[in-house]
CSV table of C-alpha atoms and ligand atoms in Angstrom, one decimal:
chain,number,residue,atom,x,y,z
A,29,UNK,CA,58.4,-16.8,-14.5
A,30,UNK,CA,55.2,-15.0,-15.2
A,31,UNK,CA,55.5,-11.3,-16.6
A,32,UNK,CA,53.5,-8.7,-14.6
A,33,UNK,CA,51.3,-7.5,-17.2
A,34,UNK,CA,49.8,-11.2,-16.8
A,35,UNK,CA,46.3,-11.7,-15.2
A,36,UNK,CA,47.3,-14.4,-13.7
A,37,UNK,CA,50.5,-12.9,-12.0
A,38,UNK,CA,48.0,-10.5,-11.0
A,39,UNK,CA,46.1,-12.9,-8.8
A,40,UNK,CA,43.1,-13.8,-11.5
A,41,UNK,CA,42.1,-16.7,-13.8
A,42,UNK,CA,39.9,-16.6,-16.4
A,43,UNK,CA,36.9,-19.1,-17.1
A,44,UNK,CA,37.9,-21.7,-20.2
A,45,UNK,CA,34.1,-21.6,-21.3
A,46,UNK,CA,32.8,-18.6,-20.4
A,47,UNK,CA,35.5,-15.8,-20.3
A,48,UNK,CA,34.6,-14.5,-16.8
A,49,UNK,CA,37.5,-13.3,-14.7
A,50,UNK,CA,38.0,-14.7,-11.2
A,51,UNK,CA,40.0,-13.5,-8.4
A,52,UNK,CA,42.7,-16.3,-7.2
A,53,UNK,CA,42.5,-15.2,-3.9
A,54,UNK,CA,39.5,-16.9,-2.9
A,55,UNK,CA,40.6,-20.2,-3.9
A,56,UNK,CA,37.7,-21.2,-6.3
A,57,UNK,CA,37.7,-24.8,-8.0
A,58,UNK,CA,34.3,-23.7,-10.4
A,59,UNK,CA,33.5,-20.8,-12.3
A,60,UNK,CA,30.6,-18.8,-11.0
A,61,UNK,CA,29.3,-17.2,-13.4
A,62,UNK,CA,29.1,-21.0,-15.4
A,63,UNK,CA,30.3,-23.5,-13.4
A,64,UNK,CA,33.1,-25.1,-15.0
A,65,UNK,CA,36.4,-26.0,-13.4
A,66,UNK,CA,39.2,-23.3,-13.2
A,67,UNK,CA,42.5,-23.9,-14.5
A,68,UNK,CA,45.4,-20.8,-14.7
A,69,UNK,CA,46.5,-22.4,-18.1
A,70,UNK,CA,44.6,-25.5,-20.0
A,71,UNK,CA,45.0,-28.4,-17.5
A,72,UNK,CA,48.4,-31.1,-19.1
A,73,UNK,CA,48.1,-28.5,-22.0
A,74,UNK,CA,51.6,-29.7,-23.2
A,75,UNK,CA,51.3,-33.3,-22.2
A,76,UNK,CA,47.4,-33.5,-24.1
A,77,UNK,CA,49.2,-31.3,-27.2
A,78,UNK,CA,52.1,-33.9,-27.9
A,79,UNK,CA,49.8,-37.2,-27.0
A,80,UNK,CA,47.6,-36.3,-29.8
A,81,UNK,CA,50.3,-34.7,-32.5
A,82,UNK,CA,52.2,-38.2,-32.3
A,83,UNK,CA,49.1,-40.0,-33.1
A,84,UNK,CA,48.4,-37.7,-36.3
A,85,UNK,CA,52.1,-38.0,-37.1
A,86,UNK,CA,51.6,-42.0,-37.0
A,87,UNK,CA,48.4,-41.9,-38.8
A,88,UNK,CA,49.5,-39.1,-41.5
A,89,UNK,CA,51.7,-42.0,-43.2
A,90,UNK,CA,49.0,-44.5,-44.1
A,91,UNK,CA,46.8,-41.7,-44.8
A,92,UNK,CA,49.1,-40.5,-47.5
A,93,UNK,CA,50.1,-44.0,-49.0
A,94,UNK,CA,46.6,-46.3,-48.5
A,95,UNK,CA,44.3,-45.7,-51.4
A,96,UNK,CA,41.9,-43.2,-50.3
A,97,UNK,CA,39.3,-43.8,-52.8
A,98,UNK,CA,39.2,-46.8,-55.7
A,99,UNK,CA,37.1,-46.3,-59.0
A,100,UNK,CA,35.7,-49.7,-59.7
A,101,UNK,CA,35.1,-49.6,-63.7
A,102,UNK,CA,33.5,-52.8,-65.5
A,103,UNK,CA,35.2,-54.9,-63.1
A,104,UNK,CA,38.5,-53.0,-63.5
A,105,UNK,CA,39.7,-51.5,-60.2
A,106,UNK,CA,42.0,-48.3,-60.0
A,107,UNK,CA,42.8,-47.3,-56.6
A,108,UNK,CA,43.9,-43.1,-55.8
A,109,UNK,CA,46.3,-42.0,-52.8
A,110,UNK,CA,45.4,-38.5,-51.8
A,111,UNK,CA,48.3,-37.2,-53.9
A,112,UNK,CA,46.7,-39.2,-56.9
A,113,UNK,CA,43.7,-37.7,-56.9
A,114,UNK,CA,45.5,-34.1,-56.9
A,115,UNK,CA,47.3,-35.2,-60.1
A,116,UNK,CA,44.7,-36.4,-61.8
A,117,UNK,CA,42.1,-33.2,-61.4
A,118,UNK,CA,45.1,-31.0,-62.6
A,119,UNK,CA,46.0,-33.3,-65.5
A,120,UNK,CA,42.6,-33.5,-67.0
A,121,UNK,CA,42.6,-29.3,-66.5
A,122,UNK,CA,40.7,-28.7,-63.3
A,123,UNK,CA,43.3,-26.5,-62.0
A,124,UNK,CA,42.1,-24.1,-59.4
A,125,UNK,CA,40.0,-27.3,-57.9
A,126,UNK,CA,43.6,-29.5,-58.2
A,127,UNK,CA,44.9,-26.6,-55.8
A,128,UNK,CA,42.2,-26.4,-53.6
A,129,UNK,CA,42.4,-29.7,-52.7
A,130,UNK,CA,46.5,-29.6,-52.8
A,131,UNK,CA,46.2,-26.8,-50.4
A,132,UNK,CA,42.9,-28.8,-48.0
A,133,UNK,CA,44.3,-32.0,-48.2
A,134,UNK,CA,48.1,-31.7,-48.2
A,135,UNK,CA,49.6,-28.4,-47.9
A,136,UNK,CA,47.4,-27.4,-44.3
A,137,UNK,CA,47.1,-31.1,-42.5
A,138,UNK,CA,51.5,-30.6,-43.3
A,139,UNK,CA,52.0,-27.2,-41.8
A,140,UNK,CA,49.5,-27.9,-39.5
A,141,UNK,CA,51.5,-31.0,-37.9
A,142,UNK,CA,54.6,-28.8,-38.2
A,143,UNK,CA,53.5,-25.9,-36.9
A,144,UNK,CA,52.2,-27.2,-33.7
A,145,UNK,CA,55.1,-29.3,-33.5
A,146,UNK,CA,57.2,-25.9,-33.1
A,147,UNK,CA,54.5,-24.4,-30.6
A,148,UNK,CA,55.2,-27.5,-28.2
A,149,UNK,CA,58.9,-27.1,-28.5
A,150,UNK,CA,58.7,-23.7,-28.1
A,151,UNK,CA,57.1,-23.7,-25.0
A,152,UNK,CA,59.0,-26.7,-23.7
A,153,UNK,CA,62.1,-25.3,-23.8
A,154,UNK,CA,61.1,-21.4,-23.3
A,155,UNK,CA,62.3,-20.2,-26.5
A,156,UNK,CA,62.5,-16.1,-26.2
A,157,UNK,CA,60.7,-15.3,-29.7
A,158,UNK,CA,58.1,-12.4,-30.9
A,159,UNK,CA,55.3,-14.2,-28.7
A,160,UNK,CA,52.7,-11.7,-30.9
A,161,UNK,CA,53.9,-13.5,-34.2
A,162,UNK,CA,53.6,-17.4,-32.9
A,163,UNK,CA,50.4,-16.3,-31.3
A,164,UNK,CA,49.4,-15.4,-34.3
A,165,UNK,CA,50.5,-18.7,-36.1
A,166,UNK,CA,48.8,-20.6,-33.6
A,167,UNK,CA,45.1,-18.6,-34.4
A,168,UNK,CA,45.9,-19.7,-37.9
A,169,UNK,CA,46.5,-23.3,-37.2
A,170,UNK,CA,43.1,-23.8,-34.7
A,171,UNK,CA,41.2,-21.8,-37.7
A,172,UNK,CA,42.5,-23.9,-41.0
A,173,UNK,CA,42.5,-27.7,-39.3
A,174,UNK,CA,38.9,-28.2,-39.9
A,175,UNK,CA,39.0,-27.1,-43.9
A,176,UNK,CA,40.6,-30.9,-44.1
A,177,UNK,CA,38.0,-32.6,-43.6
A,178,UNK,CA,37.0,-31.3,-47.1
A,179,UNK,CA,38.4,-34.6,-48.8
A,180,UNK,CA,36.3,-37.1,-46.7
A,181,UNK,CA,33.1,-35.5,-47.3
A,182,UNK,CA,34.1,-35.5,-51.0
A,183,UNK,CA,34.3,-39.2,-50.7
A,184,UNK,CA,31.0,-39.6,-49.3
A,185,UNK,CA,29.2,-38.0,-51.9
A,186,UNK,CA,31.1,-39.4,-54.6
A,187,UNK,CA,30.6,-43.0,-52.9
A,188,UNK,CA,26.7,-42.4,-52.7
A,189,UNK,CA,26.0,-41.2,-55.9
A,190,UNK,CA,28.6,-43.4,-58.3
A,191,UNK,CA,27.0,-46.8,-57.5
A,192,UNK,CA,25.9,-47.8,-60.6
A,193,UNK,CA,26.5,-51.5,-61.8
A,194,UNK,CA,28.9,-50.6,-63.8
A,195,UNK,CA,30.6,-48.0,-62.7
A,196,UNK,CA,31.8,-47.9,-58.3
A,197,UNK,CA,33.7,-45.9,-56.1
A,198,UNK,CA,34.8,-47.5,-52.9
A,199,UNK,CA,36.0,-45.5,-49.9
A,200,UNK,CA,39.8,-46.4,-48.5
A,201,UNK,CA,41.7,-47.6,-45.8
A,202,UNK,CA,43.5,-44.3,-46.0
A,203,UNK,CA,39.8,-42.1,-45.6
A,204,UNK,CA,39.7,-43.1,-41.9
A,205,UNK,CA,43.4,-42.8,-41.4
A,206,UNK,CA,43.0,-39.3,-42.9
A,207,UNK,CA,39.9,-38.1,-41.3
A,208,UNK,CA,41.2,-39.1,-37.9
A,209,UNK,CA,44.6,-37.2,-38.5
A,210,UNK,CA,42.5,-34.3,-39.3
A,211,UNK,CA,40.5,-34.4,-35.8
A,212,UNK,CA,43.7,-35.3,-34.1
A,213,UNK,CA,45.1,-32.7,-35.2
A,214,UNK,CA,42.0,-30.1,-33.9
A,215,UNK,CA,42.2,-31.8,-30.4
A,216,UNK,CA,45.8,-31.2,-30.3
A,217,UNK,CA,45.4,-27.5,-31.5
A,218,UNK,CA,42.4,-27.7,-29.0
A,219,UNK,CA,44.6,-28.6,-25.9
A,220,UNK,CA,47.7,-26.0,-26.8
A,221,UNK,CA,47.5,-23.2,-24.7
A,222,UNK,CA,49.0,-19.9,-26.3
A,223,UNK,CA,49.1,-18.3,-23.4
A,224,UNK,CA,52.4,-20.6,-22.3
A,225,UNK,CA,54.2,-18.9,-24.9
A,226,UNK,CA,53.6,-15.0,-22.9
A,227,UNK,CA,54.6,-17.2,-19.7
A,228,UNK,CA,57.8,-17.7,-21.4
A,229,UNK,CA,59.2,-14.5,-22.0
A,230,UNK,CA,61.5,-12.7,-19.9
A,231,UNK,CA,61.9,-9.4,-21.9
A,232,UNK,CA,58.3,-8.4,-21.3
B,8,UNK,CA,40.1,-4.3,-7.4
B,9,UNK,CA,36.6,-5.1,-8.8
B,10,UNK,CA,37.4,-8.3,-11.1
B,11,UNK,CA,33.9,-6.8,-13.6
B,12,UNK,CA,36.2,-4.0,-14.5
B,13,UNK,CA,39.1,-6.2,-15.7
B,14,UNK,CA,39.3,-8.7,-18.2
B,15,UNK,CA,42.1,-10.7,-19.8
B,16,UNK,CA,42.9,-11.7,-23.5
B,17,UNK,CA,42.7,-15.6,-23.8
B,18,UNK,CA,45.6,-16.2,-26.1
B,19,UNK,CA,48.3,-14.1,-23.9
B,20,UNK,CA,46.6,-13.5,-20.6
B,21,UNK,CA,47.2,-10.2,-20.7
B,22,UNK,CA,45.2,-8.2,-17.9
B,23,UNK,CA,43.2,-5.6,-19.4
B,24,UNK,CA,40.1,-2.9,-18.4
B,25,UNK,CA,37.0,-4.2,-20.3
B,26,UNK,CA,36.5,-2.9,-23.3
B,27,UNK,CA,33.4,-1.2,-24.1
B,28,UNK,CA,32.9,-1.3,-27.6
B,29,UNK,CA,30.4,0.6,-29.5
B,30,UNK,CA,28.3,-1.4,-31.7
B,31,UNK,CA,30.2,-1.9,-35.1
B,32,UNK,CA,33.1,-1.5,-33.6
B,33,UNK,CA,35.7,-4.4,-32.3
B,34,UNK,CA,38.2,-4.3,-29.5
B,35,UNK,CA,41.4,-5.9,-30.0
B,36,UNK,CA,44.2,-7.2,-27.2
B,37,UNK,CA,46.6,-4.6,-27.8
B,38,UNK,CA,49.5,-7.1,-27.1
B,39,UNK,CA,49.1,-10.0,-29.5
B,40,UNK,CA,45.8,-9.0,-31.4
B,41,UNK,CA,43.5,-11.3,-30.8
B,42,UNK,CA,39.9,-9.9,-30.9
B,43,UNK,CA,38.4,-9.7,-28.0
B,44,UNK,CA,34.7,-8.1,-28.5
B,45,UNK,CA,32.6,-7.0,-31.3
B,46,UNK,CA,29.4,-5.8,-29.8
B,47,UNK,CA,26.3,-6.7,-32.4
B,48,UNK,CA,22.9,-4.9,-32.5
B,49,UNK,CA,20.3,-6.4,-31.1
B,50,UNK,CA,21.9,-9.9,-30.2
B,51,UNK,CA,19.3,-11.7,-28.9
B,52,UNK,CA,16.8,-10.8,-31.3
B,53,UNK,CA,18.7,-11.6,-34.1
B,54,UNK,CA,19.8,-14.8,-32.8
B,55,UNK,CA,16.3,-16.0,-31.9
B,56,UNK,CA,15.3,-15.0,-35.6
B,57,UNK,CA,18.0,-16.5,-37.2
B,58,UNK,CA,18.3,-19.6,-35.5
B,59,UNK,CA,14.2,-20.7,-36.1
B,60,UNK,CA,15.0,-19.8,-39.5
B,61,UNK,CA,17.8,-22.1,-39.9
B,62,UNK,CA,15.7,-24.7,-37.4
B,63,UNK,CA,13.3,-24.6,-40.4
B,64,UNK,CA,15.5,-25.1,-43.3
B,65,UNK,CA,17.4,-27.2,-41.8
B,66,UNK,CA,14.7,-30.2,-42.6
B,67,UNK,CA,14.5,-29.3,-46.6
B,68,UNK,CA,18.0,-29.4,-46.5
B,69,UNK,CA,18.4,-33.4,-45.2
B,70,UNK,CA,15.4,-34.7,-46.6
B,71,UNK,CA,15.3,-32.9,-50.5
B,72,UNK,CA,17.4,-34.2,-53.1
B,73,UNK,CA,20.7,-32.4,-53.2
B,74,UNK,CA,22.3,-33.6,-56.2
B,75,UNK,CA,21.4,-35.8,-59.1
B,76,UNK,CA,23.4,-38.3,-61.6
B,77,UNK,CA,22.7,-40.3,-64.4
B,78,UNK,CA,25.4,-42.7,-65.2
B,79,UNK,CA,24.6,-44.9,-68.2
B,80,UNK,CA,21.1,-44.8,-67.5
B,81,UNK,CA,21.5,-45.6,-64.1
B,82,UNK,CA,19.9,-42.6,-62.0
B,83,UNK,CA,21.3,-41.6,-58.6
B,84,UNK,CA,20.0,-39.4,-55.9
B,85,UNK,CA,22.1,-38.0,-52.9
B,86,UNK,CA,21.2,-36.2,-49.7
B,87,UNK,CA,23.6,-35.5,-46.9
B,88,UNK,CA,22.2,-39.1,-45.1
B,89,UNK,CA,22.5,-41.4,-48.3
B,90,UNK,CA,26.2,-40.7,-48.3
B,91,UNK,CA,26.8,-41.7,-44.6
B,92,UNK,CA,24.4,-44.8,-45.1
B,93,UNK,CA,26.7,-45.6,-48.5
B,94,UNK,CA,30.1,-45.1,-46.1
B,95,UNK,CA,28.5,-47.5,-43.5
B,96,UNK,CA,27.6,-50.2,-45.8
B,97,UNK,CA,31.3,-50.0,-47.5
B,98,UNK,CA,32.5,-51.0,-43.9
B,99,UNK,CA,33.7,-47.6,-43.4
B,100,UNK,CA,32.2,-47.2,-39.8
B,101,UNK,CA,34.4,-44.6,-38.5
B,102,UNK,CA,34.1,-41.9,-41.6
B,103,UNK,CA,30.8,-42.8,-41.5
B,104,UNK,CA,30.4,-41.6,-37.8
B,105,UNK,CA,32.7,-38.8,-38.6
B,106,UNK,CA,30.6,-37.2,-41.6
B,107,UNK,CA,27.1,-37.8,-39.1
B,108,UNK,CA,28.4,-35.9,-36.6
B,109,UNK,CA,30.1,-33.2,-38.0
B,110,UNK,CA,27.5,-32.7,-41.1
B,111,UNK,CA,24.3,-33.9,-39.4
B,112,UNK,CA,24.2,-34.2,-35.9
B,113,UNK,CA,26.6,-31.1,-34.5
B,114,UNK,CA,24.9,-28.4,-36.9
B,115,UNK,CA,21.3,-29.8,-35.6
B,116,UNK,CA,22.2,-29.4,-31.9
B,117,UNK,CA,23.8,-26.4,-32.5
B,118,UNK,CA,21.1,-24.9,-34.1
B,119,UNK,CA,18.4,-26.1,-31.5
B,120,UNK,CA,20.9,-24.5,-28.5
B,121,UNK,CA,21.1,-21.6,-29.9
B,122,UNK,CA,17.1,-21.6,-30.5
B,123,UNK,CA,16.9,-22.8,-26.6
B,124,UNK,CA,19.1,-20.3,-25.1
B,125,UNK,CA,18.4,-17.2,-27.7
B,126,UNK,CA,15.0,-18.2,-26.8
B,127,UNK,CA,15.0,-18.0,-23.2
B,128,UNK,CA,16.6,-14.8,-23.4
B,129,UNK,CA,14.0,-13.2,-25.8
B,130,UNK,CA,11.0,-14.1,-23.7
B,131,UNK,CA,13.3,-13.8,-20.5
B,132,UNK,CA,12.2,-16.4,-19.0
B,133,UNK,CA,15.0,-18.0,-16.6
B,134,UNK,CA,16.3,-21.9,-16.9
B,135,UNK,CA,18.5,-23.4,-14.7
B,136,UNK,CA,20.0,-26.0,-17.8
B,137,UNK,CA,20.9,-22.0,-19.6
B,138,UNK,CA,24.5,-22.2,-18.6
B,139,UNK,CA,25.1,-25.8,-19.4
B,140,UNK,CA,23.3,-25.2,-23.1
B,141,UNK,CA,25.7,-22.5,-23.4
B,142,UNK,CA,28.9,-24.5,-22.4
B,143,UNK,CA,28.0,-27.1,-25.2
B,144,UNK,CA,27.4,-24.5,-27.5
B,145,UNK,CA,30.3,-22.9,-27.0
B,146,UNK,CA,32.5,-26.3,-27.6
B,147,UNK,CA,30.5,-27.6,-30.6
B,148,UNK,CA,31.1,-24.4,-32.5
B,149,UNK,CA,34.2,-26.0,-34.3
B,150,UNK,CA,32.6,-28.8,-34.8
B,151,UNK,CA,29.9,-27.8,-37.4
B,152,UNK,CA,31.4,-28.5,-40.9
B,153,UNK,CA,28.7,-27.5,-43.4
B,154,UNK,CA,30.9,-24.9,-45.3
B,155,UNK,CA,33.2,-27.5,-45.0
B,156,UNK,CA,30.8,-30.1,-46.8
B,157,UNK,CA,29.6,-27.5,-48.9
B,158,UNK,CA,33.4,-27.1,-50.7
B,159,UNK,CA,33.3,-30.8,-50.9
B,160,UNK,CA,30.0,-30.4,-53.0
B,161,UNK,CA,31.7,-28.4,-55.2
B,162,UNK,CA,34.7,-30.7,-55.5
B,163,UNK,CA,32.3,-33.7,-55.9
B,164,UNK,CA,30.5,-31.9,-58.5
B,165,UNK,CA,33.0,-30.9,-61.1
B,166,UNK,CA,34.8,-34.2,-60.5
B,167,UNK,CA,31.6,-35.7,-62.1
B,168,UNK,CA,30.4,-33.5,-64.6
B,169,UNK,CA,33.3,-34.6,-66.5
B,170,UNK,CA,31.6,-38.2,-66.3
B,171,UNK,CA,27.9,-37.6,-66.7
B,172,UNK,CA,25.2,-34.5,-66.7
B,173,UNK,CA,24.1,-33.3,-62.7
B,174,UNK,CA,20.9,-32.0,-61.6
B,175,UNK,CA,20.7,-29.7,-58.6
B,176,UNK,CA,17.6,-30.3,-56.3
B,177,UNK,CA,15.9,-28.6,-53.7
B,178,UNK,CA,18.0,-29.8,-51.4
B,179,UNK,CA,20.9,-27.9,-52.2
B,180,UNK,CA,19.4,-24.6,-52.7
B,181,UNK,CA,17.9,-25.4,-49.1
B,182,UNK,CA,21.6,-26.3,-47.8
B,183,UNK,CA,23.0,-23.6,-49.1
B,184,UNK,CA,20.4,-21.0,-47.1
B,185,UNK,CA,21.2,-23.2,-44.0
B,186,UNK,CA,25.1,-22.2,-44.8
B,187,UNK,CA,24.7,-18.1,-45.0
B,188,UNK,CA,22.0,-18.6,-41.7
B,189,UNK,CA,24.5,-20.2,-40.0
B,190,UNK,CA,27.3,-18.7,-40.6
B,191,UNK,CA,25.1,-15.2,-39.9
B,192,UNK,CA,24.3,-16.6,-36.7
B,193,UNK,CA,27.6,-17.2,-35.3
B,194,UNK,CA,29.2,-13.9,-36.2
B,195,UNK,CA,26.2,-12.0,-35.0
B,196,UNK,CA,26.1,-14.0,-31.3
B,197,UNK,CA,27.9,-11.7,-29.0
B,198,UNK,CA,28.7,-14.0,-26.1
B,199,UNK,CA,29.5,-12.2,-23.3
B,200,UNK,CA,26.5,-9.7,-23.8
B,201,UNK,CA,24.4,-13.3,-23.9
B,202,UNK,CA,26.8,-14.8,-20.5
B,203,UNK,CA,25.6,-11.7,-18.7
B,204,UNK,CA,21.7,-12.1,-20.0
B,205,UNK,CA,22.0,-15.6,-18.5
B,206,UNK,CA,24.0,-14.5,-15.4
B,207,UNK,CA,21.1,-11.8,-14.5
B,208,UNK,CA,18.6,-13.9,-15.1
B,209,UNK,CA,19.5,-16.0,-12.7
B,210,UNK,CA,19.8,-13.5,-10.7
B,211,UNK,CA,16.5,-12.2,-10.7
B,212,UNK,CA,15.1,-16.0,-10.6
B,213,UNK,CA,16.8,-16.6,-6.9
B,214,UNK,CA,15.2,-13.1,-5.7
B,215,UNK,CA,12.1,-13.9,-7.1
B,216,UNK,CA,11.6,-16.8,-4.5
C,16,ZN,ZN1,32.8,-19.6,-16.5
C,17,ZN,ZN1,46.3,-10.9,-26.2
C-alpha cells in the first residue's frame, strides 16, 4: 500500500510538532527530540476530518440565512444575511470592498467545504489522481480558512462603535453560526492528513 | 542509516537527504512542492529583537484609541477590547470569546513565547519548559488573526465613512506596527535551526551536572 519512496515504508515517522525524523524500529511512543506522541499519519485523520466538515456543513445554512447583523435606526430595525450585506456595499459603489467580502465571506468558506469534502473522498476510496496537484489544493485550503473570520471582526467593530441612541447595530444569530463554521472548518483542514493521498497511489 | 541525514516532506512523506540550504535560499520537496526550509540570518537574534519590539507595542495597540466616530453628536471610541465587551453585552458570548482569543489573547502568548524561547536561546541559557513553549508556539501560529482583524478595520471603516467622519488614533498606527512585527517574526523564525538550539542545549545542561 505504501510506495517505496515513503519515509514511512522506509521504517521512519516523523514528529507532528517538531519535524524530527524517528526510526520505527525502535518502537518509540514520544518524540525525543520534543516529546510529543508519534503517529505514522495524523491519529483518526479521516474520521476527525469528516466529524468536523458535517458540523460546518450543518452550521453553514443558518449562517447564510439568520441575520448576521441588524441596523437599528430611530426604532426601525433592518436585519442583513451575509449575502445582504455584499449587495448592499456593491449597490451603494463600494465595489472592490463588495468583492472582498464576496470572496472572505462566501466564495472561500464554499470551496473550502467542497474542497475538503473531495480530499476525504479521495482518500476514502483511493482515487489514483496527480497527488502533487490535490496536495497542492489542500496547502491552499489550510492557508485561506482563517481570512473568514474577516466578517465577524467586522461586526465587532461596527457593534462597538455604532451605539448611539439613535442609531444601533446588533450582532446576529447567524455571527456565531458563521464564525464557528469558519473554525470548524480549520480543525477539519487541521486533522486532514495529505500525506494519505501519496499512500494512495499505486503508479508511484 | 543515520535518521539526522534524512528527513521527510510533511505533506507527502517523501524520504529525502536534508537539505542544506544557504541562507536566502529555500529548499523545496521535489515531489509535491511543499517548502521545506528557508534558512534566515541570524534567527535568534532577530527573533529576540523583533519579538520585545512587538512585546512593547503590543500595549499602545489595546489600550490607545483605534478608531473614532461621531454619529449625530454622539462620539464613539473603539479599541480591540471595547468591541469584545460590546459582543458580550449583546448576548453574543461565543463571538465574543472567538474575537478575545484570536485578536487578543493568541497574538499576546504568541508574542511572549516567542520572547521566552528566542530569549533563552540568545542568552543560552537552558529551560526544561523550552520544548513545551515551542510545541504551543508552533500550534497557536494559525491562530493569531490580526491581519485578519486588520482587513476587517478596513471593511468597518469604509462601511462607515459613508455614515459619519472617522478619526484614526494612536492605536491604530500602533496596531498596524504590531502587524508588519509580527508578520516579520514569523517568516524570519527558522524552526528547525531553533529545535536544534533547544535540543543542544539540553544537551549541554544534562553534561553539565
Ligand atoms: Zn518531536
Ligand atoms: Zn513533499
Amino acid at each position: 500500500m505504501h510506495t517505496k519512496a515513503n519515509a514511512l515504508a522506509q521504517g521512519f515517522i516523523r514528529c507532528h510538532d517538531c519535524g524530527c525524523l524517528v526510526k520505527t524500529v525502535d518502537h518509540p511512543s514520544a518524540c525525543p527530540r520534543c516529546d510529543s506522541q508519534l503517529h505514522p499519519r495524523r491519529p483518526h485523520s479521516l474520521q476527525r476530518t469528516t466529524a468536523f466538515l458535517f458540523s460546518s456543513f450543518f452550521l453553514y445554512i443558518p449562517a447564510n440565512i439568520f441575520p448576521i447583523m441588524t441596523v437599528n435606526q430611530f426604532g426601525a430595525g433592518d436585519p442583513h444575511t451575509i449575502a445582504g450585506g455584499i449587495i448592499e456595499l456593491i449597490d451603494s459603489g463600494m465595489i472592490p470592498i463588495g468583492l472582498l467580502v464576496l470572496v472572505a465571506s462566501i466564495l472561500v468558506p464554499s470551496s473550502k467545504l467542497i474542497g475538503i469534502t473531495l480530499l476525504l473522498l479521495c482518500a476514502h476510496f483511493r482515487w489514483q489522481i496527480n497527488a502533487r496537484r490535490w496536495t497542492v489544493m489542500y496547502r491552499v485550503i489550510a492557508f485561506v480558512g482563517r481570512w473568514s473570520m474577516l466578517d465577524i471582526f467586522m461586526i465587532s467593530i461596527l457593534v462597538d462603535l455604532v451605539n448611539s441612541g439613535s442609531v444601533q447595530i446588533i450582532a446576529g444569530p447567524a455571527a456565531t453560526a458563521f464564525a464557528a463554521v469558519v473554525i470548524l472548518t480549520m480543525f477539519a483542514a487541521e486533522n486532514f492528513d495529505p500525506r494519505l493521498l501519496w499512500d494512495n497511489q499505486q503508479n508511484l | 542509516m543515520n535518521s539526522t541525514n534524512y528527513d521527510s516532506c510533511p505533506e507527502c512523506d517523501l524520504l529525502l537527504r536534508s537539505a542544506h540550504p544557504k541562507i536566502g535560499e529555500k529548499a523545496h520537496c521535489p515531489r509535491c512542492g511543499f517548502l521545506l526550509s528557508r534558512p534566515r540570518k541570524q534567527s535568534v537574534e532577530r527573533t529576540f529583537a523583533l519579538s520585545i519590539a512587538g512585546f512593547i507595542l503590543f500595549f499602545p495597540a489595546n489600550l490607545l484609541p483605534m478608531v473614532g466616530i461621531t454619529i449625530l453628536g454622539n462620539a464613539n471610541t473603539g479599541i480591540l477590547m471595547s468591541g469584545v465587551i460590546a459582543l458580550f453585552n449583546e448576548g453574543m458570548v461565543a463571538v465574543a470569546i472567538v474575537v478575545f482569543l484570536a485578536s487578543i489573547l493568541f497574538p499576546l502568548v504568541h508574542i511572549s513565547l516567542s520572547l521566552l524561547i528566542s530569549g533563552h536561546l540568545y542568552f543560552n541559557r537552558p529551560n526544561r519548559y523550552l520544548v513545551g513553549w515551542m510545541r504551543w508556539m508552533h500550534h497557536l501560529d494559525e491562530w493569531v488573526m490580526l491581519e485578519v482583524y486588520m482587513l476587517g478595520i478596513i471593511v468597518a471603516c469604509v462601511k462607515l465613512m459613508a455614515i459619519a467622519p472617522l478619526k484614526f488614533g494612536w492605536g491604530l498606527y500602533a496596531f498596524i506596527a504590531l502587524i508588519i512585527i509580527t508578520t516579520m517574526l514569523t517568516s524570519g523564525l527558522d524552526t528547525e535551526l531553533f529545535w536544534q538550539r533547544i535540543e543542544q542545549l539540553g544537551k549541554e545542561n544534562n553534561l553539565a551536572h
